[in-house]
Coordinates of C-alpha atoms and ligand atoms in Angstrom, one line a residue:
X21 CA 28.5 20.3 10.2
X22 CA 25.5 21.3 10.4
X23 CA 21.7 18.9 10.7
X24 CA 19.5 18.5 9.7
X25 CA 16.0 18.1 10.9
X26 CA 13.2 16.3 9.0
X27 CA 9.8 15.6 10.2
X28 CA 8.2 12.6 9.5
X29 CA 9.1 9.5 7.6
X30 CA 6.8 8.9 4.4
X31 CA 8.6 7.5 0.9
X32 CA 9.9 11.2 0.8
X33 CA 10.8 12.4 3.7
X34 CA 13.2 9.2 3.7
X35 CA 14.3 10.9 -0.6
X36 CA 15.6 13.7 1.5
X37 CA 17.5 12.4 4.2
X38 CA 19.2 10.2 2.7
X39 CA 20.0 12.7 -0.2
X40 CA 20.8 15.6 2.4
X41 CA 22.9 12.8 4.2
X42 CA 25.2 11.7 1.0
X43 CA 26.7 15.0 1.0
X44 CA 27.5 15.4 4.2
X45 CA 24.8 16.5 6.3
X46 CA 24.2 14.8 9.2
X47 CA 20.5 14.6 9.7
X48 CA 17.4 13.2 12.1
X49 CA 14.2 11.6 11.0
X50 CA 11.8 12.6 13.3
X51 CA 8.3 10.0 12.6
X52 CA 4.5 9.8 14.7
X53 CA 4.0 6.4 13.8
X54 CA 6.6 3.8 15.2
X55 CA 7.3 2.1 11.1
X56 CA 8.7 4.1 8.1
X57 CA 7.2 5.0 4.9
X58 CA 3.9 7.1 5.6
X59 CA 1.5 6.0 3.2
X60 CA 3.9 3.1 2.0
X61 CA 3.5 0.8 4.8
X62 CA 2.2 -3.2 4.9
X63 CA 0.7 -5.6 8.2
X64 CA 0.0 -8.7 7.4
X65 CA -3.0 -10.9 8.0
X66 CA -3.0 -15.3 8.8
X67 CA 0.1 -15.1 6.3
X68 CA -1.8 -12.4 3.9
X69 CA 1.1 -10.0 3.4
X70 CA -0.7 -6.3 2.3
X71 CA 0.5 -3.5 1.3
X72 CA -2.0 -0.3 3.2
X73 CA -0.9 2.4 0.5
X74 CA 0.5 2.3 -3.2
X75 CA -0.2 -0.5 -5.3
X76 CA 0.8 0.6 -8.8
X77 CA 4.6 1.4 -9.3
X78 CA 6.7 3.0 -11.9
X79 CA 10.2 4.9 -12.5
X80 CA 12.2 3.2 -10.6
X81 CA 15.2 5.1 -12.4
X82 CA 13.7 7.6 -8.9
X83 CA 14.7 5.0 -6.7
X84 CA 17.8 4.0 -8.7
X85 CA 19.2 7.7 -8.5
X86 CA 19.1 7.7 -5.1
X87 CA 20.7 4.8 -4.1
X88 CA 23.8 5.9 -6.9
X89 CA 23.0 9.3 -5.1
X90 CA 24.1 7.7 -2.5
X91 CA 27.2 5.6 -3.6
X92 CA 25.6 2.3 -2.5
X93 CA 25.0 -1.0 -4.0
X94 CA 21.1 -0.6 -5.4
X95 CA 21.0 -4.8 -5.7
X96 CA 21.6 -5.6 -2.6
X97 CA 19.2 -3.8 -1.2
X98 CA 16.4 -3.4 -3.3
X99 CA 15.3 -6.0 -6.2
X100 CA 12.3 -5.3 -9.3
X101 CA 11.0 -6.4 -12.6
X102 CA 8.7 -5.3 -15.6
X103 CA 5.2 -7.4 -15.5
X104 CA 3.6 -8.1 -18.9
X105 CA 0.0 -7.0 -18.2
X106 CA 0.0 -3.6 -16.9
X107 CA -4.1 -4.1 -16.2
X108 CA -6.7 -6.6 -16.6
X109 CA -9.7 -4.0 -17.7
X110 CA -13.6 -5.5 -17.0
X111 CA -16.5 -3.8 -17.8
X112 CA -20.6 -4.2 -17.5
X113 CA -21.4 -5.6 -20.5
X114 CA -18.6 -8.4 -19.8
X115 CA -15.9 -7.5 -22.5
X116 CA -12.3 -7.3 -20.8
X117 CA -9.4 -6.0 -21.7
X118 CA -5.6 -6.9 -21.4
X119 CA -3.1 -3.5 -21.1
X120 CA 0.5 -5.3 -22.3
X121 CA 3.0 -2.8 -21.5
X122 CA 4.3 -4.3 -24.7
X123 CA 3.2 -1.7 -27.8
X124 CA 1.7 -4.2 -30.5
X125 CA 0.5 -6.4 -28.2
X126 CA -1.1 -3.7 -26.8
X127 CA -2.8 -2.0 -29.9
X128 CA -3.8 -5.9 -31.4
X129 CA -5.9 -6.7 -27.7
X130 CA -7.3 -3.0 -28.7
X131 CA -8.5 -3.9 -31.8
X132 CA -9.8 -7.4 -31.4
X133 CA -11.4 -6.7 -27.6
X134 CA -12.3 -2.9 -28.0
X135 CA -12.8 -2.2 -31.2
X136 CA -10.5 0.5 -31.7
X137 CA -8.0 1.5 -34.2
X138 CA -4.1 0.2 -32.5
X139 CA -2.8 2.6 -35.2
X140 CA -4.6 4.9 -32.9
X141 CA -3.4 3.9 -29.7
X142 CA 0.1 4.0 -30.8
X143 CA -0.9 7.4 -31.9
X144 CA -2.3 8.7 -28.4
X145 CA 1.1 7.1 -26.3
X146 CA 3.4 8.4 -28.8
X147 CA 1.6 11.9 -27.8
X148 CA 2.3 11.3 -24.3
X149 CA 5.9 10.6 -24.8
X150 CA 6.4 13.8 -26.7
X151 CA 4.5 15.3 -24.2
X152 CA 6.3 14.2 -21.3
X153 CA 9.5 14.4 -22.7
X154 CA 9.6 17.8 -23.3
X155 CA 6.4 19.8 -20.7
X156 CA 6.0 16.6 -18.0
X157 CA 10.4 17.1 -17.2
X158 CA 11.1 20.1 -17.3
X159 CA 7.9 20.9 -14.2
X160 CA 8.8 17.2 -12.4
X161 CA 12.5 18.5 -12.2
X162 CA 12.6 22.1 -10.9
X163 CA 10.9 23.8 -8.8
X164 CA 8.8 26.5 -10.2
X165 CA 9.3 29.3 -7.8
X166 CA 13.4 29.2 -7.9
X167 CA 13.3 28.7 -11.0
X168 CA 16.9 28.2 -12.4
X169 CA 19.4 28.6 -15.5
X170 CA 17.7 25.7 -17.2
X171 CA 14.5 26.1 -16.3
X172 CA 15.2 29.5 -18.1
X173 CA 16.9 27.6 -20.7
X174 CA 14.6 24.9 -21.3
X175 CA 10.7 26.3 -21.2
X176 CA 10.4 28.4 -24.4
X177 CA 10.5 24.9 -26.1
X178 CA 8.6 23.6 -24.0
X179 CA 5.8 25.8 -24.1
X180 CA 5.5 25.5 -27.4
X181 CA 5.1 21.6 -27.1
X182 CA 2.0 22.3 -25.7
X183 CA -1.1 23.0 -27.3
X184 CA -5.2 24.1 -26.3
X185 CA -6.2 20.6 -26.0
X186 CA -3.5 20.1 -23.2
X187 CA -5.0 23.0 -21.3
X188 CA -8.5 24.2 -22.4
X189 CA -10.5 20.9 -22.6
X190 CA -10.4 18.2 -20.4
X191 CA -8.2 15.2 -20.6
X192 CA -12.3 13.4 -21.4
X193 CA -12.5 16.1 -24.1
X194 CA -9.0 15.0 -25.4
X195 CA -9.8 11.5 -25.2
X196 CA -12.6 12.2 -27.4
X197 CA -10.7 13.4 -30.4
X198 CA -8.4 10.0 -30.5
X199 CA -10.7 7.5 -29.2
X200 CA -13.5 6.1 -31.4
X201 CA -14.5 3.5 -29.0
X202 CA -16.0 4.3 -25.1
X203 CA -14.5 1.8 -23.6
X204 CA -11.2 3.4 -25.0
X205 CA -12.2 6.9 -23.8
X206 CA -12.6 5.4 -20.1
X207 CA -9.8 3.6 -20.1
X208 CA -7.5 6.6 -20.4
X209 CA -10.1 9.1 -18.7
X210 CA -8.9 7.0 -16.0
X211 CA -5.4 8.0 -15.6
X212 CA -6.6 11.4 -14.3
X213 CA -6.9 8.7 -10.9
X214 CA -3.5 8.7 -11.1
X215 CA -3.2 11.4 -9.2
X216 CA -6.9 12.1 -7.5
X217 CA -7.9 14.4 -10.6
X218 CA -11.6 14.0 -12.2
X219 CA -10.7 13.5 -15.8
X220 CA -13.8 15.4 -17.0
X221 CA -12.8 18.9 -15.4
X222 CA -8.7 18.1 -15.3
X223 CA -6.9 19.5 -18.5
X224 CA -5.8 17.1 -21.3
X225 CA -2.3 18.0 -19.7
X226 CA -3.0 14.8 -17.9
X227 CA -2.8 12.6 -21.1
X228 CA 0.6 13.1 -20.0
X229 CA 0.4 10.2 -17.0
X230 CA -0.5 6.8 -19.2
X231 CA 3.5 7.4 -20.6
X232 CA 5.1 5.9 -17.5
X233 CA 3.0 3.0 -17.4
X234 CA 2.4 1.8 -20.4
X235 CA 5.7 2.8 -22.3
X236 CA 8.6 3.1 -19.5
X237 CA 6.8 0.6 -18.2
X238 CA 5.1 -0.9 -14.5
X239 CA 7.5 -2.8 -12.4
X240 CA 6.5 -5.2 -9.3
X241 CA 9.4 -4.9 -6.2
X242 CA 10.0 -8.4 -4.8
X243 CA 8.3 -7.9 -1.7
X244 CA 5.7 -6.4 -2.7
X245 CA 5.9 -2.1 -2.8
X246 CA 6.3 -2.2 1.5
X247 CA 9.8 -3.3 -0.1
X248 CA 11.2 0.2 -1.7
X249 CA 10.5 1.6 2.1
X250 CA 12.5 -0.8 3.2
X251 CA 15.0 0.0 0.7
X252 CA 14.9 3.4 1.8
X253 CA 15.3 3.1 5.6
X254 CA 18.6 0.5 5.2
X255 CA 19.9 3.6 2.5
X256 CA 18.8 6.3 5.2
X257 CA 20.7 3.9 8.2
X258 CA 23.8 3.0 6.3
X259 CA 24.2 7.0 5.5
X260 CA 24.1 8.2 9.5
X261 CA 20.6 8.7 8.5
X262 CA 19.3 9.3 13.2
X263 CA 15.2 8.6 13.6
X264 CA 13.0 8.8 15.9
X265 CA 10.0 7.2 15.8
X266 CA 7.2 7.5 18.1
X267 CA 8.3 11.4 17.8
X268 CA 5.9 13.2 16.9
X269 CA 6.7 17.0 15.9
X270 CA 3.8 19.7 17.8
X271 CA 6.4 22.8 16.7
X272 CA 8.8 24.6 15.0
X273 CA 10.4 26.9 15.8
X274 CA 11.2 30.1 14.4
X275 CA 12.6 33.7 15.1
X276 CA 13.3 36.2 13.2
X277 CA 12.7 34.8 10.0
X278 CA 14.3 32.2 10.9
X279 CA 14.1 27.9 11.0
X280 CA 16.1 27.4 14.8
X281 CA 13.8 23.7 15.5
X282 CA 11.2 21.9 16.1
X283 CA 9.8 20.5 19.5
X284 CA 8.7 16.7 19.3
X285 CA 7.0 15.5 22.8
X286 CA 8.3 19.2 24.7
X287 CA 11.3 18.3 24.3
X288 CA 13.0 21.6 21.8
X289 CA 15.9 19.3 19.5
X290 CA 17.8 23.2 17.6
X291 CA 19.0 23.0 13.6
X292 CA 18.9 25.5 11.1
X293 CA 17.3 23.3 8.0
X294 CA 13.5 21.7 8.8
X295 CA 12.1 20.3 6.2
X296 CA 8.4 19.6 6.1
X297 CA 7.3 15.7 4.6
X298 CA 3.7 16.7 6.6
X299 CA 0.6 17.6 4.7
X300 CA 1.7 21.5 3.8
X301 CA -1.8 22.4 5.3
X302 CA -1.4 20.8 9.0
X303 CA 2.5 21.8 8.5
X304 CA 0.8 26.1 8.2
X305 CA -2.2 24.8 10.8
X306 CA -0.1 22.8 13.5
X307 CA 2.7 23.1 13.0
X308 CA 3.6 27.3 12.2
X309 CA 0.7 28.2 13.7
X310 CA -0.3 30.1 10.7
X311 CA -4.0 29.9 10.9
X312 CA -4.0 31.9 7.4
X313 CA -1.5 30.0 5.3
X314 CA -3.0 27.1 6.2
X315 CA -7.1 28.3 5.7
X316 CA -5.0 29.9 1.7
X317 CA -3.7 26.3 0.9
X318 CA -7.4 24.7 1.8
X319 CA -8.2 27.4 -1.0
X320 CA -7.1 24.7 -3.0
X321 CA -9.3 21.6 -4.3
X322 CA -8.4 18.2 -2.3
X323 CA -7.4 15.0 -4.6
X324 CA -9.8 12.1 -4.2
X325 CA -9.7 9.3 -1.2
X326 CA -9.9 6.1 -1.5
X327 CA -12.0 3.3 0.7
X328 CA -10.1 -0.1 0.9
X329 CA -10.7 -3.6 1.5
X330 CA -8.1 -6.1 2.4
X331 CA -9.1 -9.9 2.4
X332 CA -7.9 -12.5 2.3
X333 CA -9.4 -14.7 -0.4
X334 CA -9.6 -18.7 0.5
X335 CA -9.6 -19.6 -2.9
X336 CA -7.2 -18.1 -6.0
X337 CA -8.7 -16.4 -10.0
X338 CA -6.6 -17.5 -12.9
X339 CA -8.8 -14.6 -15.0
X340 CA -7.3 -11.6 -12.5
X341 CA -4.1 -10.6 -12.6
X342 CA -1.9 -8.1 -10.7
X343 CA -3.7 -5.3 -10.9
X344 CA -7.6 -5.2 -12.1
X345 CA -10.4 -2.8 -12.6
X346 CA -13.5 -2.7 -12.6
X347 CA -14.6 0.0 -14.1
X348 CA -18.8 1.9 -13.6
X349 CA -20.9 1.2 -15.6
X350 CA -21.9 5.2 -15.6
X351 CA -18.4 7.0 -15.0
X352 CA -18.8 10.4 -15.4
X353 CA -21.2 10.2 -12.8
X354 CA -19.7 8.6 -10.8
X355 CA -16.5 12.1 -10.8
X356 CA -19.5 13.8 -10.3
X357 CA -20.2 12.0 -7.0
X358 CA -16.7 11.8 -6.1
X359 CA -15.6 16.1 -6.5
X360 CA -19.5 17.5 -6.7
X361 CA -21.0 15.9 -4.7
X362 CA -18.8 14.4 -2.5
X363 CA -21.3 11.4 -1.8
X364 CA -19.8 7.5 -2.5
X365 CA -21.5 6.4 -6.2
X366 CA -23.7 3.3 -6.1
X367 CA -21.8 2.0 -8.5
X368 CA -18.5 2.1 -8.2
X369 CA -15.2 1.5 -10.2
X370 CA -13.4 -1.2 -8.2
X371 CA -9.8 -1.9 -8.3
X372 CA -7.9 -5.2 -7.1
X373 CA -4.4 -5.1 -6.5
X374 CA -3.6 -8.8 -6.4
X375 CA 0.7 -8.9 -5.3
X376 CA 0.5 -12.8 -4.5
X377 CA -0.1 -12.9 -8.8
X378 CA 4.0 -12.7 -8.4
X379 CA 4.9 -14.8 -5.8
X380 CA 2.3 -17.0 -5.0
X381 CA 2.2 -19.0 -1.6
X382 CA 4.6 -15.9 -0.9
X383 CA 2.5 -12.9 -0.1
X384 CA -0.2 -15.3 0.3
X385 CA -0.9 -19.3 2.0
X386 CA -0.3 -21.6 -1.4
X387 CA -3.3 -22.2 -3.6
X388 CA -5.0 -18.5 -2.0
X389 CA -5.0 -14.5 -2.9
X390 CA -4.1 -11.8 -1.0
X391 CA -6.9 -8.6 -2.2
X392 CA -6.0 -5.4 -1.8
X393 CA -10.0 -3.3 -3.4
X394 CA -10.1 0.5 -3.7
X395 CA -12.8 2.3 -5.3
X396 CA -12.0 6.3 -5.2
X397 CA -13.7 8.2 -2.9
X398 CA -14.5 12.1 -1.9
X399 CA -11.4 13.1 0.4
X400 CA -13.5 14.0 3.4
X401 CA -13.3 12.9 7.2
X402 CA -17.0 14.8 8.8
X403 CA -18.7 11.4 8.0
X404 CA -20.5 8.5 9.2
X405 CA -17.0 6.1 8.1
X406 CA -19.5 3.3 9.6
X407 CA -21.9 3.5 7.0
X408 CA -19.7 5.0 4.3
X409 CA -17.5 1.2 4.8
X410 CA -21.1 -0.8 4.3
X411 CA -22.7 0.8 1.7
X412 CA -19.2 0.8 -0.4
X413 CA -19.0 -3.0 0.7
X414 CA -22.5 -4.3 -0.3
X415 CA -21.5 -2.2 -3.8
X416 CA -18.4 -3.9 -4.0
X417 CA -19.6 -7.1 -3.5
X418 CA -22.4 -6.8 -6.0
X419 CA -19.8 -5.9 -8.6
X420 CA -17.4 -8.4 -8.1
X421 CA -19.9 -10.8 -7.9
X422 CA -21.6 -10.0 -11.2
X423 CA -18.8 -9.7 -13.4
X424 CA -16.6 -12.6 -12.0
X425 CA -20.0 -14.2 -11.7
X426 CA -18.8 -16.0 -8.0
X427 CA -20.5 -15.2 -4.7
X428 CA -17.5 -13.6 -3.4
X429 CA -18.5 -12.3 0.7
X430 CA -18.4 -16.4 0.9
X431 CA -14.8 -15.7 -0.2
X432 CA -13.2 -13.7 2.5
X433 CA -11.2 -15.9 5.2
X434 CA -10.0 -12.5 7.1
X435 CA -11.0 -8.4 6.1
X436 CA -9.2 -5.3 7.2
X437 CA -10.3 -1.9 6.2
X438 CA -8.9 1.7 5.4
X439 CA -11.1 5.0 5.1
X440 CA -10.7 8.5 4.6
X441 CA -10.2 9.1 8.6
X442 CA -8.4 6.3 8.9
X443 CA -5.7 8.0 5.8
X444 CA -5.5 11.5 7.9
X445 CA -5.1 9.5 11.3
X446 CA -2.2 7.3 9.6
X447 CA -0.1 10.0 7.6
X448 CA -1.6 13.6 8.6
X449 CA -3.0 13.7 4.8
X450 CA -5.8 16.2 5.5
X451 CA -9.1 15.0 4.7
X452 CA -7.6 11.7 3.9
X453 CA -6.9 13.1 0.5
X454 CA -4.5 10.2 -1.5
X455 CA -2.3 12.8 -3.1
X456 CA -2.1 16.6 -1.6
X457 CA -4.4 18.9 -4.1
X458 CA -5.5 17.5 -7.6
X459 CA -4.4 18.6 -10.0
X460 CA -8.6 19.3 -12.1
X461 CA -7.7 23.2 -12.4
X462 CA -5.0 24.2 -15.3
X463 CA -3.0 26.4 -12.7
X464 CA -2.7 23.6 -10.8
X465 CA 1.2 22.7 -11.0
X466 CA 1.3 26.4 -9.9
X467 CA -0.9 26.9 -7.0
X468 CA 1.0 23.8 -5.4
X469 CA 3.2 24.5 -2.3
X470 CA 7.1 24.9 -3.5
X471 CA 9.5 23.4 -1.8
X472 CA 10.8 26.0 0.2
X473 CA 8.9 29.1 2.4
X474 CA 9.1 32.4 1.2
X475 CA 8.5 34.1 4.7
X476 CA 11.1 31.2 7.2
X477 CA 14.2 31.2 5.5
X478 CA 15.6 27.3 6.6
X479 CA 12.1 25.9 5.9
X480 CA 11.7 23.3 3.3
X481 CA 9.2 21.4 2.0
X482 CA 8.3 17.7 0.1
X483 CA 6.1 15.0 -0.4
X484 CA 2.5 14.5 -1.9
X485 CA 1.0 17.7 -1.3
X486 CA 3.7 20.6 -2.5
X487 CA 5.3 21.6 -5.6
X488 CA 5.1 19.0 -8.1
X489 CA 2.5 17.3 -6.7
X490 CA 1.3 13.2 -4.9
X491 CA 2.5 9.5 -5.9
X492 CA 5.8 7.9 -5.3
X493 CA 7.3 9.3 -8.7
X494 CA 6.5 12.5 -7.9
X495 CA 6.8 12.5 -4.3
X496 CA 10.8 11.6 -4.9
X497 CA 11.3 14.1 -7.2
X498 CA 10.6 16.4 -4.5
X499 CA 13.5 15.2 -2.0
X500 CA 15.5 16.1 -5.3
X501 CA 14.0 19.9 -5.5
X502 CA 14.4 20.5 -2.4
X503 CA 17.8 18.9 -2.1
X504 CA 18.9 21.2 -4.4
X505 CA 17.8 23.8 -3.1
X506 CA 18.6 23.1 0.8
X507 CA 21.5 22.5 0.4
X508 CA 23.2 25.5 -1.3
X509 CA 21.7 26.9 1.7
X510 CA 23.8 25.3 4.4
X511 CA 26.9 25.5 2.4
X512 CA 26.1 29.8 3.0
X513 CA 25.1 28.6 6.6
X514 CA 29.1 26.8 7.0
X515 CA 31.7 28.1 4.7
X516 CA 34.5 25.9 4.8
Ligands
FAD613 P1 3.6 10.0 3.3 O1 3.4 9.1 3.1 O2 2.1 11.3 3.6 O3 3.7 10.4 5.0 C1 4.4 11.7 6.1 C2 4.8 11.3 6.6 O4 4.9 12.3 8.2 C3 3.4 9.9 8.0 O5 4.6 8.9 7.9 C4 3.2 10.9 9.0 O6 3.4 10.0 10.1 C5 4.2 11.7 9.6 N1 3.9 12.7 10.1 C6 2.9 13.5 9.8 N2 2.5 14.7 10.7 C7 3.6 14.3 11.1 C8 4.1 15.4 12.5 N3 3.8 16.0 13.6 N4 4.8 14.8 13.3 C9 6.3 13.6 12.8 N5 5.4 13.1 12.0 C10 4.1 13.5 11.4 N6 1.4 6.5 -5.5 C11 1.7 5.7 -6.3 O7 3.2 6.4 -6.7 N7 1.4 4.3 -7.1 C12 -0.2 3.9 -6.6 O8 0.1 2.8 -6.7 C13 -0.6 4.9 -4.8 N8 -2.0 4.4 -5.2 C14 -1.9 4.7 -3.1 C15 -3.4 4.6 -2.6 C16 -3.2 5.2 -1.6 C17 -4.3 4.0 -0.1 C18 -2.7 5.5 -0.5 C19 -2.9 6.4 0.6 C20 -2.0 6.7 -1.7 C21 -1.2 6.3 -3.2 N9 -1.0 6.6 -3.5 C22 0.3 5.8 -5.0 C23 -0.1 7.5 -3.6 C24 1.1 7.4 -2.2 O9 1.3 6.8 -1.3 C25 2.1 8.7 -1.6 O10 1.7 10.1 -2.3 C26 2.8 9.5 -0.7 O11 3.3 7.4 -0.4 C27 2.6 9.8 0.1 O12 4.8 9.8 0.2 P2 5.0 11.2 1.2 O13 6.4 11.3 1.9 O14 4.5 12.6 1.2 O15 4.7 11.0 3.2

């Protein structure tokens, strides 16, 4: 039986390993770090637990599907629950908005807290659902470059759902056509950041994203986001996947247009199928020594990056929830700074995630809170990171002090920081982009690298920098699309 090599143990690498092992192939994963998970990793300081990267968990069905595929009971590995509040929003003028996931509560809150028509909001969410069901599922579940019969059957009705506003208007313009209040427009513009894009540029198509959070629901994995990595890693081990940690891959070996294996730490490992979970840019640039294709990929705009402060806060804040947003007073100027000027904005939108809200006394010491404080920044690595951190910290503290009416700096017991350069170094994400390439162009979905190489047989791609895009749900789908392409190839190589 042929063996498969996977480069990278990010969430897409782990899902790929599970799918191919469940199909009966022997799988080896090579990971440069000493731990699995890539961006989905974790650390602890003095009893404060911190998920290093993702904090929002949607579409648990993608994880359920992996356990079903592997024929293992999910409850032995992973527990999660739905949370009633998607996010608490704070505006500069003192307005607060609670985004309930229950629709009548949400509509009522929109009327009383934002002065927005609740029925406008529900109409928006219904349109978002239709768009997701007819168009989203099609694009997210299939290869666009090897479309297959099912895709071809569904594409005509899908295209019939797409309107002018979805492709030729920005998300901001589309949102303005639904909502009367500027604050509601801001709130729904924010969804563009869920794949690292700019709502003033990205197409109205991105109005599909709120469907995941506000229609399907927001979830919390017991133990925090790291529970996802742990569950998938344990499942992969159970299926016999062999992991090599501290094992950077330097080269993918090819011969006459076919994959032959890899080199890790100077040692060759043979394989007819290699799956790269490494950023597509670095796969070409470093592992295939193909500067020309790397440059071609580089022509697509990168998604935004992030600057994160992990703070152990020695008090608790009853007005905060699991997810909290403190909006910039000038949202358009903030995105202009991130995507056009490539600088830090003076009054950034601040996101705080606090898992101690779901597991008090476990995720942080009793009576205290673990704050994951994030702002969006440009994906740049050649700037003075220390200066950027200093400037960002001052801006974040000024904003939080103003809106929470407390001196936050005096409550910080422990601190760690993540910046775009560290994201690039820790996970191999070019320029520290969180989600690979941005969706600012209406053609982004078609320009993203496919899940296979058209030049090298046996080479496949998964993860946030390739089709269908970044974020945990999409990365998990990339593994599904990849296995749908790689398994027939493996069968052809080894007919029984
Ligand atoms: P990655 O996690 O990027 O992993 C790639 C792996 O490959 C890494 O482990 C790396 O070490 C390894 N590797 C690289 N080069 C080599 C090599 N040469 N040899 C061996 N190994 C190599 N998504 C959400 O869904 N919700 C969120 O709330 C969210 N928030 C985010 C916040 C932050 C701060 C960040 C950084 C990301 C966030 N995301 C979020 C995005 C999400 O984390 C990513 O889209 C997803 O985790 C990427 O997974 P991946 O499989 O593409 O690979």
